[in-house]
Amino acid sequence: MSRTTVNRIIPIVMAAAAVTLTATIVSGIVDGTLTGGSSITSGQSVFGAGASTLQVDDDLEGGILVVAHPATEIRVLDPADGSERGRIELRREPATITPTPGGVSVFVTYPDTEEIEVYSTTEFEHERTIAPEDGDGRIPEHLTFSENGDTLFVTWRDSDAVSVYSHSMLDLSFRYEFATPEANGPLYRNRRATRLYRAGDSGIEIYFAQNGEHIDTIRLPGEPADGKAWVFNARRTHLWGTDASGNPIVVDETASSARGIDVPVSADLAPVIPADTEHVLYVDAAQTGLLAFDARSGNRLADETFSQEVLDELGGRIARIVDTGAGPVWAIGSSGTVAVLDPATLSVTDMHDAGARETVMAVSSIVQQDGNFACF
Amino acid sequence: MIVAGGISLGLLLGYALQRGGYCMNTAFRSFYLEKDRSLVRAWALVLLINVIGVALLTDLGVLLPEVAPFFWPAAIVGGFVFGMGMVLAGGCASGTYYRCGRGMLGSIAALVGFVIGTALIDGGALVEIQQQLRGTTIDVSGREATLFNVLGLESTAARWLLIAGITIPAIAWLSRAPKQRFLIGWSWRKTGAAVGVLALATWVISAMQGRDFGLSFTQPTVALTRFLVTGDSAGISVASFIVIGVPVGAFLAAKAAGEAILRMPDPGRFVRQFGGGATMGLGASIAGGCNIGHSITGVSTLGITAITSTAFIMLGCWVMTGIVYRSERRKMEAEVAAMRAAAPQGETS
């Protein structure tokens, strides 16, 4: 190839590379991957009246894990249409189900043993039984993985201790343990798992994840709802929960402050942060609709009270809400029917029967992904 | 799309590195031996673009930058070892990659050494060294180890005040730069702007993959090696595709300039570059990053681990440069003395 030809081709290759790079970034902006948040518009119930369709990301492999009657199995449902992908037979009724961050396994704890059973969410089979080192016969109460799954934090029933384990390929190795005499609820971590949050009688207690040192207490504006779930927003800077009176509370990690929002919600149901949005969804106090708040500012964005037709299908009230991780949010009714919701508008786009019934005791979504790498 | 974006970015980066001769070994060495600060200015411009850009993207909610814990013993030891290694290797991590593309076989030896060095530490036989040195950390009240948090700057206004306090003097310094004396490829302005924009673009396309980190060479090298050797794709990210593209882009730039020629150094230098590469790999894996991961990406977040590591990369570079410089001077003086002794009397007077 002559020098002249080479000199003509190389600028074209570089221009093509520049165009491809620009197109990649533009596509990220267009499809919302790069936006930190999106606006929400007040939704309209459209079920039965020209329902809009919601794009489900079919490339995401995963499912919705539902523990319902009979409570000795986990049903793995397809987030796209609610169809059953498989069932994981459990040995008995579980206490908690905790998917691994990669989404290919689920850790199951039981109310009467220290052992953790691990099941595959792709083969639906038992993979391993783990007796946590230094568990000393205590019964795990709540499991929390770090973002890339390399650390597992375990709280124990009837104990204020938090045990920290290194996790690799379903192997746990004990690192250290620390006491949290001020707190008693489930443990939550910020995005980098540099801080751990646990609710207590005085508010939210903060611990340094490297050594368990108690850093601070964030006083809550209202009485905390004992034992109720909290949730961090997608950027892991704001922790959302509910007080005992059924009002949302938002804790701003960056400012170490908490404030309450005087809007009654169902204190029995945990808030949900849909993937890729900065909204927090709550079920309203009557359990007949949803409320959306901006995950950072706490501003109330939109309400959606389901139509009577939808409520009838749901069995009269919403029993659970869950983010599918694949686009839609599911509101599972007491009848076991699922209302599929567009998280941006809160409008109902589809309904199907998940067979969950009244006895839904745990629900969680998984998205299978390649190893979530750590740069350090 | 991410794969295409990553490889495209790597091609453009390799092209820019080659055209600008952007090597931080050369930049840091210039503090010690030379008076030309062009590459240092290019680096400062890269940081200027990225400190402001990363802060802006963070405030817009696009990024939540990943920041290394302040494992200061690892940052100090690893940085110092890396700095010494890059002098022996004849180039930093990015410099080694782009020189491979232009056909410098000594740099290919250094890259092989770099791969081995990182493999020894990251999950290899010497992993204990890394674990011991990273075992001691200084807590910044549980927050990420950045200058912002060390200084307790939590509000947006306070953080931007610090950024202004850093960037305005840098802008003033860069604007007073004298005319560049030695110019073979691109000027420092063009090089710094190109590398800076591409480094910032790495943050953006990485964020699309859920990776809140910018340009890096060490972790992607480790991940690529692991994938090629064991088939384990964990850790393969957009940064891996970038490091594939860099030597290709550098080759194209060198080819266009007629500089793409296979060059073999003398055997002693070849072995030294291999050893230098391995030393760089050890240092980078201990410190958690190289001259790119720490000195561009980490410093852009004002991470104190990255800042510390960069300071010790510089120190290691200067110490080894001094050793090599004195050794070469002694060798040269001995050769001159030998020549004088061998020459007939009268010719040397």
PDB file of N, CA and C in Angstrom, chain B residues 163-225:
ATOM      1  N   ILE B 163     -12.469  24.022  43.880  1.00  0.00           N
ATOM      2  CA  ILE B 163     -12.084  23.781  42.482  1.00  0.00           C
ATOM      3  C   ILE B 163     -11.549  25.074  41.856  1.00  0.00           C
ATOM      4  N   ALA B 164     -12.226  26.177  42.144  1.00  0.00           N
ATOM      5  CA  ALA B 164     -11.752  27.467  41.609  1.00  0.00           C
ATOM      6  C   ALA B 164     -10.369  27.799  42.171  1.00  0.00           C
ATOM      7  N   GLY B 165     -10.179  27.499  43.462  1.00  0.00           N
ATOM      8  CA  GLY B 165      -8.879  27.787  44.085  1.00  0.00           C
ATOM      9  C   GLY B 165      -7.744  26.982  43.483  1.00  0.00           C
ATOM     10  N   ILE B 166      -8.067  25.849  42.910  1.00  0.00           N
ATOM     11  CA  ILE B 166      -7.042  25.012  42.278  1.00  0.00           C
ATOM     12  C   ILE B 166      -6.877  25.372  40.804  1.00  0.00           C
ATOM     13  N   THR B 167      -7.999  25.538  40.128  1.00  0.00           N
ATOM     14  CA  THR B 167      -7.927  25.677  38.668  1.00  0.00           C
ATOM     15  C   THR B 167      -7.525  27.089  38.208  1.00  0.00           C
ATOM     16  N   ILE B 168      -7.903  28.112  38.956  1.00  0.00           N
ATOM     17  CA  ILE B 168      -7.573  29.475  38.499  1.00  0.00           C
ATOM     18  C   ILE B 168      -6.052  29.698  38.479  1.00  0.00           C
ATOM     19  N   PRO B 169      -5.302  29.316  39.538  1.00  0.00           N
ATOM     20  CA  PRO B 169      -3.838  29.442  39.436  1.00  0.00           C
ATOM     21  C   PRO B 169      -3.259  28.585  38.301  1.00  0.00           C
ATOM     22  N   ALA B 170      -3.870  27.415  38.078  1.00  0.00           N
ATOM     23  CA  ALA B 170      -3.370  26.560  36.985  1.00  0.00           C
ATOM     24  C   ALA B 170      -3.584  27.228  35.637  1.00  0.00           C
ATOM     25  N   ILE B 171      -4.760  27.839  35.485  1.00  0.00           N
ATOM     26  CA  ILE B 171      -5.034  28.547  34.224  1.00  0.00           C
ATOM     27  C   ILE B 171      -4.033  29.697  34.050  1.00  0.00           C
ATOM     28  N   ALA B 172      -3.777  30.426  35.145  1.00  0.00           N
ATOM     29  CA  ALA B 172      -2.832  31.553  35.085  1.00  0.00           C
ATOM     30  C   ALA B 172      -1.439  31.050  34.689  1.00  0.00           C
ATOM     31  N   TRP B 173      -1.036  29.921  35.268  1.00  0.00           N
ATOM     32  CA  TRP B 173       0.293  29.371  34.958  1.00  0.00           C
ATOM     33  C   TRP B 173       0.372  28.942  33.491  1.00  0.00           C
ATOM     34  N   LEU B 174      -0.685  28.277  33.037  1.00  0.00           N
ATOM     35  CA  LEU B 174      -0.675  27.790  31.649  1.00  0.00           C
ATOM     36  C   LEU B 174      -0.719  28.952  30.652  1.00  0.00           C
ATOM     37  N   SER B 175      -1.455  30.001  31.025  1.00  0.00           N
ATOM     38  CA  SER B 175      -1.576  31.123  30.084  1.00  0.00           C
ATOM     39  C   SER B 175      -0.274  31.904  29.957  1.00  0.00           C
ATOM     40  N   ARG B 176       0.618  31.745  30.941  1.00  0.00           N
ATOM     41  CA  ARG B 176       1.916  32.453  30.859  1.00  0.00           C
ATOM     42  C   ARG B 176       3.016  31.562  30.279  1.00  0.00           C
ATOM     43  N   ALA B 177       2.620  30.439  29.703  1.00  0.00           N
ATOM     44  CA  ALA B 177       3.636  29.493  29.196  1.00  0.00           C
ATOM     45  C   ALA B 177       4.426  30.109  28.049  1.00  0.00           C
ATOM     46  N   PRO B 178       5.739  29.937  28.075  1.00  0.00           N
ATOM     47  CA  PRO B 178       6.546  30.446  26.957  1.00  0.00           C
ATOM     48  C   PRO B 178       6.320  29.599  25.709  1.00  0.00           C
ATOM     49  N   LYS B 179       6.800  30.097  24.621  1.00  0.00           N
ATOM     50  CA  LYS B 179       6.656  29.354  23.364  1.00  0.00           C
ATOM     51  C   LYS B 179       7.406  28.028  23.478  1.00  0.00           C
ATOM     52  N   GLN B 180       6.757  26.983  22.976  1.00  0.00           N
ATOM     53  CA  GLN B 180       7.359  25.652  23.081  1.00  0.00           C
ATOM     54  C   GLN B 180       8.617  25.588  22.210  1.00  0.00           C
ATOM     55  N   ARG B 181       9.722  25.138  22.826  1.00  0.00           N
ATOM     56  CA  ARG B 181      10.994  25.165  22.094  1.00  0.00           C
ATOM     57  C   ARG B 181      11.184  23.951  21.189  1.00  0.00           C
ATOM     58  N   PHE B 182      10.802  22.808  21.714  1.00  0.00           N
ATOM     59  CA  PHE B 182      10.974  21.583  20.921  1.00  0.00           C
ATOM     60  C   PHE B 182       9.597  21.093  20.493  1.00  0.00           C
ATOM     61  N   LEU B 183       9.355  21.092  19.218  1.00  0.00           N
ATOM     62  CA  LEU B 183       8.046  20.676  18.737  1.00  0.00           C
ATOM     63  C   LEU B 183       8.223  19.694  17.588  1.00  0.00           C
ATOM     64  N   ILE B 184       7.952  18.417  17.886  1.00  0.00           N
ATOM     65  CA  ILE B 184       8.058  17.409  16.823  1.00  0.00           C
ATOM     66  C   ILE B 184       6.655  17.055  16.350  1.00  0.00           C
ATOM     67  N   GLY B 185       5.744  16.787  17.269  1.00  0.00           N
ATOM     68  CA  GLY B 185       4.361  16.452  16.907  1.00  0.00           C
ATOM     69  C   GLY B 185       3.442  17.598  17.273  1.00  0.00           C
ATOM     70  N   TRP B 186       2.437  17.259  18.051  1.00  0.00           N
ATOM     71  CA  TRP B 186       1.487  18.286  18.466  1.00  0.00           C
ATOM     72  C   TRP B 186       2.085  19.166  19.574  1.00  0.00           C
ATOM     73  N   SER B 187       1.547  20.374  19.687  1.00  0.00           N
ATOM     74  CA  SER B 187       1.942  21.252  20.793  1.00  0.00           C
ATOM     75  C   SER B 187       1.334  20.729  22.098  1.00  0.00           C
ATOM     76  N   TRP B 188       1.826  21.245  23.229  1.00  0.00           N
ATOM     77  CA  TRP B 188       1.278  20.794  24.510  1.00  0.00           C
ATOM     78  C   TRP B 188      -0.192  21.152  24.641  1.00  0.00           C
ATOM     79  N   ARG B 189      -0.565  22.278  24.039  1.00  0.00           N
ATOM     80  CA  ARG B 189      -1.974  22.697  24.145  1.00  0.00           C
ATOM     81  C   ARG B 189      -2.884  21.698  23.428  1.00  0.00           C
ATOM     82  N   LYS B 190      -2.479  21.352  22.216  1.00  0.00           N
ATOM     83  CA  LYS B 190      -3.299  20.432  21.423  1.00  0.00           C
ATOM     84  C   LYS B 190      -3.321  19.039  22.083  1.00  0.00           C
ATOM     85  N   THR B 191      -2.135  18.619  22.561  1.00  0.00           N
ATOM     86  CA  THR B 191      -2.045  17.302  23.198  1.00  0.00           C
ATOM     87  C   THR B 191      -2.887  17.261  24.475  1.00  0.00           C
ATOM     88  N   GLY B 192      -2.711  18.264  25.324  1.00  0.00           N
ATOM     89  CA  GLY B 192      -3.445  18.311  26.594  1.00  0.00           C
ATOM     90  C   GLY B 192      -4.941  18.373  26.368  1.00  0.00           C
ATOM     91  N   ALA B 193      -5.353  19.195  25.380  1.00  0.00           N
ATOM     92  CA  ALA B 193      -6.785  19.319  25.103  1.00  0.00           C
ATOM     93  C   ALA B 193      -7.348  17.988  24.602  1.00  0.00           C
ATOM     94  N   ALA B 194      -6.605  17.350  23.685  1.00  0.00           N
ATOM     95  CA  ALA B 194      -7.109  16.088  23.111  1.00  0.00           C
ATOM     96  C   ALA B 194      -7.179  14.995  24.177  1.00  0.00           C
ATOM     97  N   VAL B 195      -6.091  14.821  24.932  1.00  0.00           N
ATOM     98  CA  VAL B 195      -6.078  13.769  25.963  1.00  0.00           C
ATOM     99  C   VAL B 195      -7.102  14.102  27.052  1.00  0.00           C
ATOM    100  N   GLY B 196      -7.212  15.382  27.396  1.00  0.00           N
ATOM    101  CA  GLY B 196      -8.162  15.791  28.436  1.00  0.00           C
ATOM    102  C   GLY B 196      -9.601  15.490  28.042  1.00  0.00           C
ATOM    103  N   VAL B 197      -9.954  15.835  26.818  1.00  0.00           N
ATOM    104  CA  VAL B 197     -11.330  15.597  26.354  1.00  0.00           C
ATOM    105  C   VAL B 197     -11.605  14.095  26.275  1.00  0.00           C
ATOM    106  N   LEU B 198     -10.617  13.342  25.789  1.00  0.00           N
ATOM    107  CA  LEU B 198     -10.818  11.896  25.677  1.00  0.00           C
ATOM    108  C   LEU B 198     -10.903  11.238  27.068  1.00  0.00           C
ATOM    109  N   ALA B 199     -10.100  11.744  28.013  1.00  0.00           N
ATOM    110  CA  ALA B 199     -10.168  11.206  29.381  1.00  0.00           C
ATOM    111  C   ALA B 199     -11.549  11.489  29.985  1.00  0.00           C
ATOM    112  N   LEU B 200     -12.069  12.676  29.715  1.00  0.00           N
ATOM    113  CA  LEU B 200     -13.406  13.015  30.216  1.00  0.00           C
ATOM    114  C   LEU B 200     -14.474  12.164  29.523  1.00  0.00           C
ATOM    115  N   ALA B 201     -14.272  11.941  28.219  1.00  0.00           N
ATOM    116  CA  ALA B 201     -15.227  11.093  27.480  1.00  0.00           C
ATOM    117  C   ALA B 201     -15.237   9.678  28.049  1.00  0.00           C
ATOM    118  N   THR B 202     -14.084   9.240  28.573  1.00  0.00           N
ATOM    119  CA  THR B 202     -14.044   7.896  29.181  1.00  0.00           C
ATOM    120  C   THR B 202     -14.960   7.826  30.386  1.00  0.00           C
ATOM    121  N   TRP B 203     -14.956   8.882  31.212  1.00  0.00           N
ATOM    122  CA  TRP B 203     -15.885   8.929  32.353  1.00  0.00           C
ATOM    123  C   TRP B 203     -17.322   8.750  31.858  1.00  0.00           C
ATOM    124  N   VAL B 204     -17.624   9.461  30.771  1.00  0.00           N
ATOM    125  CA  VAL B 204     -19.013   9.486  30.293  1.00  0.00           C
ATOM    126  C   VAL B 204     -19.427   8.115  29.765  1.00  0.00           C
ATOM    127  N   ILE B 205     -18.601   7.514  28.886  1.00  0.00           N
ATOM    128  CA  ILE B 205     -19.062   6.230  28.335  1.00  0.00           C
ATOM    129  C   ILE B 205     -18.940   5.113  29.368  1.00  0.00           C
ATOM    130  N   SER B 206     -18.059   5.297  30.360  1.00  0.00           N
ATOM    131  CA  SER B 206     -18.003   4.313  31.447  1.00  0.00           C
ATOM    132  C   SER B 206     -19.276   4.379  32.281  1.00  0.00           C
ATOM    133  N   ALA B 207     -19.761   5.611  32.511  1.00  0.00           N
ATOM    134  CA  ALA B 207     -20.989   5.778  33.306  1.00  0.00           C
ATOM    135  C   ALA B 207     -22.162   5.067  32.647  1.00  0.00           C
ATOM    136  N   MET B 208     -22.123   4.989  31.318  1.00  0.00           N
ATOM    137  CA  MET B 208     -23.205   4.300  30.606  1.00  0.00           C
ATOM    138  C   MET B 208     -23.193   2.810  30.903  1.00  0.00           C
ATOM    139  N   GLN B 209     -22.054   2.314  31.383  1.00  0.00           N
ATOM    140  CA  GLN B 209     -21.936   0.888  31.696  1.00  0.00           C
ATOM    141  C   GLN B 209     -22.020   0.660  33.207  1.00  0.00           C
ATOM    142  N   GLY B 210     -22.303   1.726  33.944  1.00  0.00           N
ATOM    143  CA  GLY B 210     -22.373   1.601  35.394  1.00  0.00           C
ATOM    144  C   GLY B 210     -21.019   1.597  36.049  1.00  0.00           C
ATOM    145  N   ARG B 211     -19.994   2.011  35.316  1.00  0.00           N
ATOM    146  CA  ARG B 211     -18.644   2.048  35.859  1.00  0.00           C
ATOM    147  C   ARG B 211     -18.330   3.513  36.136  1.00  0.00           C
ATOM    148  N   ASP B 212     -18.264   3.879  37.398  1.00  0.00           N
ATOM    149  CA  ASP B 212     -18.052   5.282  37.752  1.00  0.00           C
ATOM    150  C   ASP B 212     -16.566   5.570  37.895  1.00  0.00           C
ATOM    151  N   PHE B 213     -15.846   5.369  36.832  1.00  0.00           N
ATOM    152  CA  PHE B 213     -14.413   5.624  36.860  1.00  0.00           C
ATOM    153  C   PHE B 213     -13.995   6.069  35.461  1.00  0.00           C
ATOM    154  N   GLY B 214     -12.860   6.717  35.390  1.00  0.00           N
ATOM    155  CA  GLY B 214     -12.398   7.236  34.109  1.00  0.00           C
ATOM    156  C   GLY B 214     -11.352   6.338  33.478  1.00  0.00           C
ATOM    157  N   LEU B 215     -10.416   7.021  32.816  1.00  0.00           N
ATOM    158  CA  LEU B 215      -9.373   6.306  32.093  1.00  0.00           C
ATOM    159  C   LEU B 215      -8.476   5.548  33.072  1.00  0.00           C
ATOM    160  N   SER B 216      -8.142   4.309  32.724  1.00  0.00           N
ATOM    161  CA  SER B 216      -7.176   3.567  33.526  1.00  0.00           C
ATOM    162  C   SER B 216      -6.529   2.519  32.633  1.00  0.00           C
ATOM    163  N   PHE B 217      -5.342   2.124  32.998  1.00  0.00           N
ATOM    164  CA  PHE B 217      -4.618   1.130  32.203  1.00  0.00           C
ATOM    165  C   PHE B 217      -4.321  -0.131  33.009  1.00  0.00           C
ATOM    166  N   THR B 218      -4.161  -0.008  34.317  1.00  0.00           N
ATOM    167  CA  THR B 218      -3.724  -1.158  35.105  1.00  0.00           C
ATOM    168  C   THR B 218      -4.839  -2.201  35.233  1.00  0.00           C
ATOM    169  N   GLN B 219      -5.991  -1.785  35.779  1.00  0.00           N
ATOM    170  CA  GLN B 219      -7.086  -2.749  35.955  1.00  0.00           C
ATOM    171  C   GLN B 219      -7.525  -3.357  34.627  1.00  0.00           C
ATOM    172  N   PRO B 220      -7.656  -2.563  33.540  1.00  0.00           N
ATOM    173  CA  PRO B 220      -8.040  -3.185  32.264  1.00  0.00           C
ATOM    174  C   PRO B 220      -6.988  -4.161  31.748  1.00  0.00           C
ATOM    175  N   THR B 221      -5.711  -3.858  32.019  1.00  0.00           N
ATOM    176  CA  THR B 221      -4.657  -4.791  31.600  1.00  0.00           C
ATOM    177  C   THR B 221      -4.792  -6.104  32.358  1.00  0.00           C
ATOM    178  N   VAL B 222      -5.026  -6.010  33.664  1.00  0.00           N
ATOM    179  CA  VAL B 222      -5.208  -7.212  34.488  1.00  0.00           C
ATOM    180  C   VAL B 222      -6.417  -8.010  33.985  1.00  0.00           C
ATOM    181  N   ALA B 223      -7.524  -7.292  33.728  1.00  0.00           N
ATOM    182  CA  ALA B 223      -8.757  -7.972  33.301  1.00  0.00           C
ATOM    183  C   ALA B 223      -8.584  -8.641  31.947  1.00  0.00           C
ATOM    184  N   LEU B 224      -7.921  -7.939  31.030  1.00  0.00           N
ATOM    185  CA  LEU B 224      -7.694  -8.519  29.700  1.00  0.00           C
ATOM    186  C   LEU B 224      -6.811  -9.752  29.785  1.00  0.00           C
ATOM    187  N   THR B 225      -5.766  -9.662  30.601  1.00  0.00           N
ATOM    188  CA  THR B 225      -4.863 -10.802  30.768  1.00  0.00           C
ATOM    189  C   THR B 225      -5.623 -11.995  31.328  1.00  0.00           C
TER     190      THR B 225
END
